[in-house]
Coordinates of C-alpha atoms and ligand atoms in Angstrom, one line a residue:
X729 CA -22.9 42.2 22.6
X730 CA -22.9 38.5 23.2
X731 CA -22.3 37.6 19.6
X732 CA -19.4 40.0 19.4
X733 CA -17.6 38.4 22.4
X734 CA -18.3 34.9 21.0
X735 CA -16.8 35.8 17.7
X736 CA -13.7 37.2 19.4
X737 CA -13.2 33.9 21.2
X738 CA -13.3 32.0 17.9
X739 CA -10.6 33.9 16.2
X740 CA -7.5 31.8 17.0
X741 CA -6.7 28.7 14.9
X742 CA -8.2 25.6 16.3
X743 CA -6.0 23.1 14.6
X744 CA -2.6 21.9 15.8
X745 CA 0.4 23.1 13.8
X746 CA 1.3 19.5 12.9
X747 CA -1.7 19.4 10.5
X748 CA -0.4 22.3 8.4
X749 CA -0.1 21.3 4.7
X750 CA -1.4 17.7 5.2
X751 CA -5.1 18.4 5.0
X752 CA -5.5 17.3 1.3
X753 CA -6.1 13.6 0.7
X754 CA -6.3 12.1 -2.8
X755 CA -8.6 9.3 -1.6
X756 CA -11.3 11.5 -0.2
X757 CA -11.6 13.3 -3.6
X758 CA -11.3 10.3 -5.9
X759 CA -13.4 7.9 -3.8
X760 CA -16.2 10.6 -4.0
X761 CA -15.7 11.0 -7.8
X762 CA -15.9 7.3 -8.3
X763 CA -19.0 7.0 -6.2
X764 CA -20.7 9.7 -8.1
X765 CA -19.7 8.9 -11.7
X766 CA -18.1 5.5 -12.2
X767 CA -19.8 2.6 -13.9
X768 CA -16.6 0.6 -13.5
X769 CA -14.3 1.3 -10.5
X770 CA -10.7 0.3 -11.0
X771 CA -9.5 3.1 -8.7
X772 CA -9.2 2.4 -5.0
X773 CA -7.4 -0.9 -4.1
X774 CA -9.9 -3.4 -2.9
X775 CA -11.3 -6.6 -4.3
X776 CA -14.9 -6.7 -5.5
X777 CA -15.0 -10.5 -5.4
X778 CA -16.0 -12.4 -2.2
X779 CA -13.6 -13.1 0.6
X780 CA -12.7 -16.8 0.9
X781 CA -15.5 -18.9 2.6
X782 CA -13.1 -20.4 5.2
X783 CA -12.5 -16.8 6.5
X784 CA -16.1 -15.5 6.5
X785 CA -17.2 -18.8 8.1
X786 CA -14.6 -18.3 10.8
X787 CA -16.0 -14.8 11.4
X788 CA -19.6 -16.1 11.6
X789 CA -18.5 -18.7 14.1
X790 CA -16.7 -16.2 16.2
X791 CA -19.7 -13.9 16.1
X792 CA -22.4 -16.4 17.0
X793 CA -20.5 -19.4 18.4
X794 CA -20.3 -20.3 22.1
X795 CA -17.5 -18.0 23.1
X796 CA -19.3 -14.8 24.2
X797 CA -16.0 -13.4 25.4
X798 CA -15.1 -12.7 21.8
X799 CA -17.4 -9.7 22.1
X800 CA -15.2 -8.2 24.8
X801 CA -11.8 -6.5 24.9
X802 CA -8.9 -8.7 24.2
X803 CA -5.2 -8.2 24.8
X804 CA -4.2 -4.7 23.7
X805 CA -1.2 -5.7 21.6
X806 CA -3.0 -8.5 19.8
X807 CA -5.6 -11.2 20.5
X808 CA -3.5 -14.2 21.8
X809 CA -4.5 -16.7 19.1
X810 CA -3.6 -14.3 16.4
X811 CA -0.2 -13.2 17.7
X812 CA 0.6 -16.9 18.3
X813 CA -0.2 -18.0 14.8
X814 CA 1.5 -15.0 13.2
X815 CA 4.7 -15.8 15.3
X816 CA 4.6 -19.4 14.0
X817 CA 4.1 -18.2 10.5
X818 CA 6.9 -15.7 10.5
X819 CA 9.2 -18.2 12.2
X820 CA 8.8 -20.2 9.0
X821 CA 9.1 -17.3 6.7
X822 CA 12.1 -15.7 8.4
X823 CA 13.9 -18.8 9.6
X824 CA 14.3 -17.4 13.1
X825 CA 12.6 -17.4 16.5
X826 CA 9.6 -15.0 16.7
X827 CA 8.1 -14.4 20.1
X828 CA 4.3 -13.9 19.9
X829 CA 4.2 -11.5 22.9
X830 CA 7.2 -9.3 22.1
X831 CA 7.9 -9.6 18.4
X832 CA 4.3 -9.3 17.0
X833 CA 1.7 -6.6 17.5
X834 CA -1.8 -6.5 15.9
X835 CA -2.9 -3.1 14.5
X836 CA -6.0 -1.5 13.0
X837 CA -4.9 -2.3 9.4
X838 CA -1.4 -1.7 8.0
X839 CA -2.4 2.0 8.1
X840 CA -2.2 2.1 11.9
X841 CA 0.9 0.0 11.9
X842 CA 2.5 2.7 9.8
X843 CA 1.2 5.4 12.1
X844 CA 2.7 3.6 15.1
X845 CA 6.1 3.3 13.4
X846 CA 6.4 6.9 12.5
X847 CA 5.1 8.2 15.9
X848 CA 7.3 5.8 17.8
X849 CA 10.5 6.0 15.8
X850 CA 10.7 9.4 14.2
X851 CA 11.6 12.6 16.1
X852 CA 11.6 16.3 15.3
X853 CA 14.4 16.9 12.8
X854 CA 14.8 13.3 11.7
X855 CA 15.0 12.5 8.0
X856 CA 13.1 9.5 6.6
X857 CA 13.9 8.3 3.1
X858 CA 10.9 7.5 0.9
X859 CA 11.2 5.7 -2.4
X860 CA 8.9 7.2 -5.1
X861 CA 6.3 6.3 -6.2
X862 CA 5.0 5.6 -2.7
X863 CA 1.7 4.8 -0.9
X864 CA 0.7 8.4 -0.3
X865 CA 0.2 8.4 3.5
X866 CA 3.9 7.9 4.3
X867 CA 4.6 11.6 3.6
X868 CA 2.0 13.2 5.9
X869 CA 2.7 10.6 8.6
X870 CA 6.4 11.4 8.7
X871 CA 5.5 15.1 8.8
X872 CA 3.0 14.7 11.6
X873 CA 5.8 13.0 13.6
X874 CA 7.9 16.1 13.1
X875 CA 10.2 14.3 10.6
X876 CA 11.4 15.4 7.2
X877 CA 10.7 13.1 4.2
X878 CA 13.6 12.7 1.8
X879 CA 12.5 11.4 -1.6
X880 CA 14.3 9.2 -4.1
X881 CA 12.5 8.2 -7.3
X882 CA 12.7 4.8 -9.0
X883 CA 14.0 5.7 -12.5
X884 CA 12.3 4.1 -15.5
X885 CA 14.5 2.5 -18.1
X886 CA 12.3 1.6 -21.1
X887 CA 13.2 -1.6 -22.8
X888 CA 14.8 -0.9 -26.3
X889 CA 13.3 -3.8 -28.1
X890 CA 9.8 -2.3 -28.2
X891 CA 8.5 -4.7 -25.6
X892 CA 6.1 -3.5 -22.9
X893 CA 7.8 -2.1 -19.9
X894 CA 7.9 -4.1 -16.7
X895 CA 7.9 -2.8 -13.1
X896 CA 11.3 -4.3 -12.9
X897 CA 12.5 -1.6 -15.4
X898 CA 12.0 1.0 -12.7
X899 CA 15.2 1.0 -10.6
X900 CA 17.0 3.0 -7.9
X901 CA 20.2 4.7 -8.9
X902 CA 22.7 3.2 -6.3
X903 CA 24.8 6.4 -6.1
X904 CA 21.7 8.6 -5.7
X905 CA 20.4 6.3 -3.0
X906 CA 23.7 6.4 -1.1
X907 CA 23.6 10.2 -1.3
X908 CA 20.4 10.4 0.6
X909 CA 21.8 8.8 3.8
X910 CA 23.4 11.1 6.3
X911 CA 23.7 11.5 10.1
X912 CA 20.1 12.8 10.3
X913 CA 18.6 9.8 8.5
X914 CA 16.5 7.8 11.0
X915 CA 14.7 5.4 8.7
X916 CA 13.9 4.3 5.2
X917 CA 10.4 3.2 4.1
X918 CA 10.5 0.2 1.8
X919 CA 7.4 -1.1 0.1
X920 CA 8.0 -4.3 -1.8
X921 CA 5.9 -5.3 -3.7
X922 CA 5.3 -1.7 -4.4
X923 CA 2.0 0.1 -4.6
X924 CA 1.4 1.6 -7.2
X925 CA 4.0 0.2 -9.7
X926 CA 3.9 -3.5 -8.6
X927 CA 7.7 -3.6 -8.4
X928 CA 9.1 -6.5 -6.5
X929 CA 12.5 -5.5 -5.3
X930 CA 15.3 -8.0 -6.2
X931 CA 17.7 -9.5 -3.7
X932 CA 20.4 -7.2 -5.1
X933 CA 18.3 -4.1 -4.6
X934 CA 17.4 -5.1 -1.1
X935 CA 21.0 -5.9 -0.4
X936 CA 22.0 -2.4 -1.4
X937 CA 19.4 -0.8 0.9
X938 CA 20.4 -3.2 3.8
X939 CA 24.0 -2.3 3.4
X940 CA 23.3 1.4 3.7
X941 CA 21.0 0.9 6.6
X942 CA 23.6 -1.0 8.5
X943 CA 26.4 1.4 7.6
X944 CA 24.4 4.5 8.7
X945 CA 22.5 2.8 11.6
X946 CA 19.2 3.5 9.9
X947 CA 15.9 1.7 10.6
X948 CA 13.8 0.1 7.9
X949 CA 10.0 0.3 7.9
X950 CA 9.1 -2.5 5.6
X951 CA 5.6 -2.3 4.2
X952 CA 5.0 -5.8 2.9
X953 CA 1.2 -5.8 2.7
X954 CA 1.3 -7.3 -0.8
X955 CA 3.7 -10.1 0.2
X956 CA 1.6 -12.9 -1.2
X957 CA 0.7 -11.1 -4.5
X958 CA 3.8 -11.9 -6.6
X959 CA 3.6 -13.3 -10.1
X960 CA 5.5 -15.2 -12.8
X961 CA 7.3 -17.3 -10.2
X962 CA 9.1 -14.3 -8.7
X963 CA 9.9 -14.5 -5.0
X964 CA 9.1 -11.9 -2.4
X965 CA 12.3 -11.4 -0.3
X966 CA 12.0 -10.1 3.2
X967 CA 14.6 -7.5 3.9
X968 CA 14.5 -8.5 7.6
X969 CA 16.1 -11.8 6.6
X970 CA 19.2 -10.1 5.2
X971 CA 22.3 -9.9 7.4
X972 CA 22.1 -7.3 10.1
X973 CA 18.5 -6.3 9.2
X974 CA 16.2 -8.1 11.7
X975 CA 17.3 -5.8 14.6
X976 CA 16.5 -2.6 12.6
X977 CA 13.4 -3.6 10.6
X978 CA 9.7 -3.5 11.3
X979 CA 7.7 -5.7 8.9
X980 CA 4.1 -4.5 8.3
X981 CA 1.3 -6.8 7.0
X982 CA -2.4 -6.6 6.4
X983 CA -5.2 -9.2 6.5
X984 CA -7.1 -6.8 4.2
X985 CA -4.7 -7.7 1.3
X986 CA -3.7 -11.2 2.5
X987 CA -7.3 -12.5 2.7
X988 CA -9.2 -10.0 0.5
X989 CA -11.0 -8.4 3.5
X990 CA -9.9 -4.7 3.4
X991 CA -12.9 -3.6 5.4
X992 CA -11.9 -5.7 8.5
X993 CA -8.9 -3.5 9.1
X994 CA -6.7 -6.0 10.7
X995 CA -2.9 -5.5 10.3
X996 CA 0.2 -6.4 12.2
X997 CA 3.9 -5.6 12.8
X998 CA 6.6 -8.1 13.2
X999 CA 10.1 -7.1 14.5
X1000 CA 12.6 -6.9 17.4
X1001 CA 11.3 -6.0 20.8
X1002 CA 13.7 -3.0 21.0
X1003 CA 11.6 -1.4 18.3
X1004 CA 8.2 -2.9 19.0
X1005 CA 8.2 -1.9 22.7
X1006 CA 7.9 1.7 21.4
X1007 CA 5.2 0.9 18.9
X1008 CA 3.3 -0.6 21.8
X1009 CA 3.5 2.7 23.7
X1010 CA 1.9 4.5 20.7
X1011 CA -0.7 1.8 20.2
X1012 CA -1.8 1.6 23.9
X1013 CA -2.2 5.4 24.0
X1014 CA -4.2 5.7 20.8
X1015 CA -6.5 2.8 19.7
X1016 CA -5.6 0.2 22.3
X1017 CA -6.7 -2.7 20.2
X1018 CA -8.5 -3.9 17.1
X1019 CA -11.9 -5.6 17.0
X1020 CA -11.7 -9.0 18.7
X1021 CA -13.9 -11.0 16.4
X1022 CA -12.0 -9.9 13.3
X1023 CA -8.7 -10.9 15.0
X1024 CA -10.2 -14.3 16.0
X1025 CA -11.3 -15.0 12.4
X1026 CA -7.9 -13.9 10.9
X1027 CA -6.2 -16.1 13.4
X1028 CA -8.2 -19.1 12.1
X1029 CA -7.4 -18.1 8.6
X1030 CA -3.7 -18.2 9.3
X1031 CA -4.1 -21.5 11.1
X1032 CA -5.6 -23.0 7.9
X1033 CA -2.8 -21.4 5.8
X1034 CA -0.1 -22.8 8.2
X1035 CA -1.5 -26.3 7.6
X1036 CA -1.7 -25.9 3.9
X1037 CA 1.5 -23.9 3.5
X1038 CA 2.9 -24.3 0.0
X1039 CA 0.1 -26.7 -1.1
X1040 CA -2.1 -25.9 -4.1
X1041 CA -5.2 -25.5 -1.9
X1042 CA -3.5 -22.7 0.1
X1043 CA -5.2 -19.3 -0.4
X1044 CA -1.7 -17.8 -0.6
X1045 CA -1.1 -20.0 -3.7
X1046 CA -4.6 -19.6 -5.2
X1047 CA -5.1 -15.9 -4.9
X1048 CA -1.9 -14.8 -6.8
X1049 CA -2.7 -17.4 -9.4
X1050 CA -6.1 -15.9 -10.0
X1051 CA -4.8 -12.4 -9.9
X1052 CA -2.1 -13.1 -12.4
X1053 CA -4.8 -14.1 -14.9
X1054 CA -6.6 -10.9 -14.2
X1055 CA -3.4 -8.9 -14.6
X1056 CA -2.7 -10.5 -17.9
X1057 CA -6.3 -9.8 -19.0
X1058 CA -6.1 -6.1 -18.1
X1059 CA -2.6 -5.8 -19.7
X1060 CA -4.0 -7.2 -23.0
X1061 CA -7.1 -5.0 -22.8
X1062 CA -5.1 -1.8 -22.2
X1063 CA -2.4 -2.6 -24.8
X1064 CA -5.2 -3.3 -27.3
X1065 CA -6.4 0.3 -27.1
X1066 CA -2.9 1.8 -26.9
X1067 CA -2.9 2.7 -23.2
X1068 CA 0.5 1.1 -22.7
X1069 CA 0.6 -0.9 -19.4
X1070 CA 3.7 -1.4 -17.3
X1071 CA 3.5 -5.1 -16.4
X1072 CA 3.5 -5.4 -12.6
X1073 CA 5.6 -8.2 -11.0
X1074 CA 3.4 -8.0 -7.9
X1075 CA 0.4 -6.3 -6.0
X1076 CA -3.0 -5.9 -7.6
X1077 CA -2.2 -2.6 -9.3
X1078 CA -1.0 -1.8 -12.8
X1079 CA 0.2 1.6 -14.1
X1080 CA -0.6 2.5 -17.7
X1081 CA 0.8 5.2 -20.0
X1082 CA -1.9 7.7 -21.2
X1083 CA 0.3 9.7 -23.7
X1084 CA -1.7 8.4 -26.7
X1085 CA -4.9 9.7 -25.3
X1086 CA -3.8 13.3 -24.9
X1087 CA -5.9 14.5 -27.9
X1088 CA -9.1 13.5 -26.0
X1089 CA -8.1 15.5 -22.9
X1090 CA -5.9 18.3 -24.0
X1091 CA -3.3 19.7 -21.7
X1092 CA -3.8 23.1 -20.1
X1093 CA -0.4 24.7 -19.9
X1094 CA 0.5 26.3 -16.6
X1095 CA -2.4 24.7 -14.8
X1096 CA -1.9 23.9 -11.1
X1097 CA -3.6 20.6 -11.6
X1098 CA -1.3 17.8 -12.9
X1099 CA -2.3 16.4 -16.3
X1100 CA -3.0 12.9 -14.9
X1101 CA -5.5 14.3 -12.3
X1102 CA -7.4 16.1 -15.1
X1103 CA -7.3 13.0 -17.3
X1104 CA -8.6 10.7 -14.5
X1105 CA -11.4 13.1 -13.6
X1106 CA -12.4 13.5 -17.2
X1107 CA -12.3 9.7 -17.7
X1108 CA -14.6 8.9 -14.8
X1109 CA -17.0 11.7 -15.7
X1110 CA -17.1 11.0 -19.5
X1111 CA -16.4 7.3 -19.7
X1112 CA -17.5 6.0 -16.3
X1113 CA -14.2 4.4 -15.7
X1114 CA -12.4 5.2 -12.4
X1115 CA -8.6 5.0 -11.9
X1116 CA -6.0 7.0 -9.8
X1117 CA -3.5 9.5 -11.2
X1118 CA 0.1 8.2 -10.7
X1119 CA 1.5 11.6 -9.7
X1120 CA -0.6 11.3 -6.5
X1121 CA 2.2 8.9 -5.4
X1122 CA 4.9 11.5 -5.8
X1123 CA 6.2 14.3 -3.7
X1124 CA 5.3 17.9 -4.7
X1125 CA 8.8 18.4 -6.1
X1126 CA 8.8 15.4 -8.4
X1127 CA 5.0 15.2 -9.3
X1128 CA 5.4 17.0 -12.6
X1129 CA 7.7 14.4 -14.1
X1130 CA 5.2 11.7 -13.8
X1131 CA 1.9 13.0 -15.1
X1132 CA 1.4 10.7 -18.1
X1133 CA 0.4 7.6 -16.1
X1134 CA -2.6 6.3 -14.3
X1135 CA -3.1 3.4 -11.9
X1136 CA -5.7 0.7 -12.2
X1137 CA -6.6 -2.0 -9.6
X1138 CA -7.2 -5.4 -11.1
X1139 CA -8.4 -7.2 -8.0
X1140 CA -11.8 -7.3 -9.6
X1141 CA -14.4 -9.8 -10.7
X1142 CA -14.0 -10.9 -14.3
X1143 CA -17.3 -9.2 -15.1
X1144 CA -15.9 -5.9 -13.8
X1145 CA -12.8 -6.3 -15.9
X1146 CA -14.9 -7.1 -18.9
X1147 CA -17.0 -4.0 -18.4
X1148 CA -13.8 -2.0 -18.2
X1149 CA -12.6 -3.6 -21.5
X1150 CA -15.9 -2.7 -23.2
X1151 CA -15.5 0.9 -22.2
X1152 CA -12.0 1.0 -23.5
X1153 CA -12.9 -0.7 -26.8
X1154 CA -15.8 1.7 -27.4
X1155 CA -13.5 4.6 -26.6
X1156 CA -10.9 3.4 -29.1
X1157 CA -13.6 3.0 -31.8
X1158 CA -14.8 6.6 -31.2
X1159 CA -11.3 7.8 -31.5
X1160 CA -10.7 6.2 -34.8
X1161 CA -14.1 6.7 -36.4
Ligands
PMP613 N1 0.4 0.0 2.7 C1 0.2 -0.1 1.4 C2 1.3 -0.1 0.5 C3 -1.1 -0.1 0.9 O1 -1.4 -0.2 -0.4 C4 -2.2 -0.1 1.9 C5 -3.6 -0.1 1.4 N2 -3.9 0.4 0.2 C6 -1.9 0.0 3.2 C7 -0.6 0.0 3.6 C8 -3.0 0.0 4.3 O2 -3.5 -1.3 4.5 P1 -4.7 -1.5 5.5 O3 -5.9 -1.5 4.6 O4 -4.5 -2.9 6.1 O5 -4.7 -0.5 6.5

């Protein structure tokens, strides 16, 4: 009798409706696959080389130095030394006044910054434009806020001269972009440099987006976590510095990417108080604040970088220099085996074309699983090399057009990249023998 009544009480759904359709997550699946099978993991985006000494030393000092208050709560919207130095830094980058208390907020990684943006700024029925391919959490976060994502793909234009494609060859169609803006559009998510392609949006492209934002009174959520990882002398341009954009833009950054400490989960937002005041409401009612010691150490890291700004010893100069070499190395390695790389202008990711490997992992027509998912799973299980399928970065509607590519992360030790090259070379030999 008892068990019957208990069963009856458990028959209604326990989950909130806002979770419908967003329960799947690529990272949960692929991180597990990589942990189980990979010998070389170029999948998830994190460096496997050490963080800079000046930063880990700052953390150690914060942990065991004289200031025991660093083990306690700090200011909810950001540890004062960190928001102060971020404000100073962004004043330099944007050429405008930035108030540490009202124009900066520290978050638990860029991930929570994104969550605060969508929860604070997007309402039921609002449309949010997302440029494909996109960092996958944008879509479920918009939906959780009750909004409707509207997707626009970057369109590839392969160079005709037989050269390798560059991420710059993936472009927005201006008319198509304009057609996505209407009276329901609340915001556009911009991610430059873009994960997964590595595209660094040009001033012209940003100008076009800015013009449409201003014309339609649309906000811009600008995910700039890879702002320092730009190559070949290209420049990262901040859309907030374009005319009319500061007042409608939230800039998002991450110490994880900036200082190679993804596990610390320190991120930030920079923007006008009229937007940030609402992000603070979400933040104070969800996580309240991020670990004090990590914030203190990141503050010291930025103080060092402020002093060395533009100098050769600056980590923001050294890291991209090292990563560019790693990029070039992986480009060569992939090109050598016929897995054509798309040369990224920024980030630590690289997308490669797997069309020539189709004979190894044959297509299964009418399968629910996109080809690149199957290929990536096969590769990690049979070759021990982990990557991420590109179609994971597309909406359901557009996924099937982009199943011949996979994404590699090259923020890896030279030994890791060499081990990846060994796997690819051996694979090529097996194919030809
Ligand atoms: N945005 C983009 C584009 C990213 O690639 C990532 C991390 N992969 C994040 C945000 C999240 O950053 P964090 O680790 O600081 O939460």
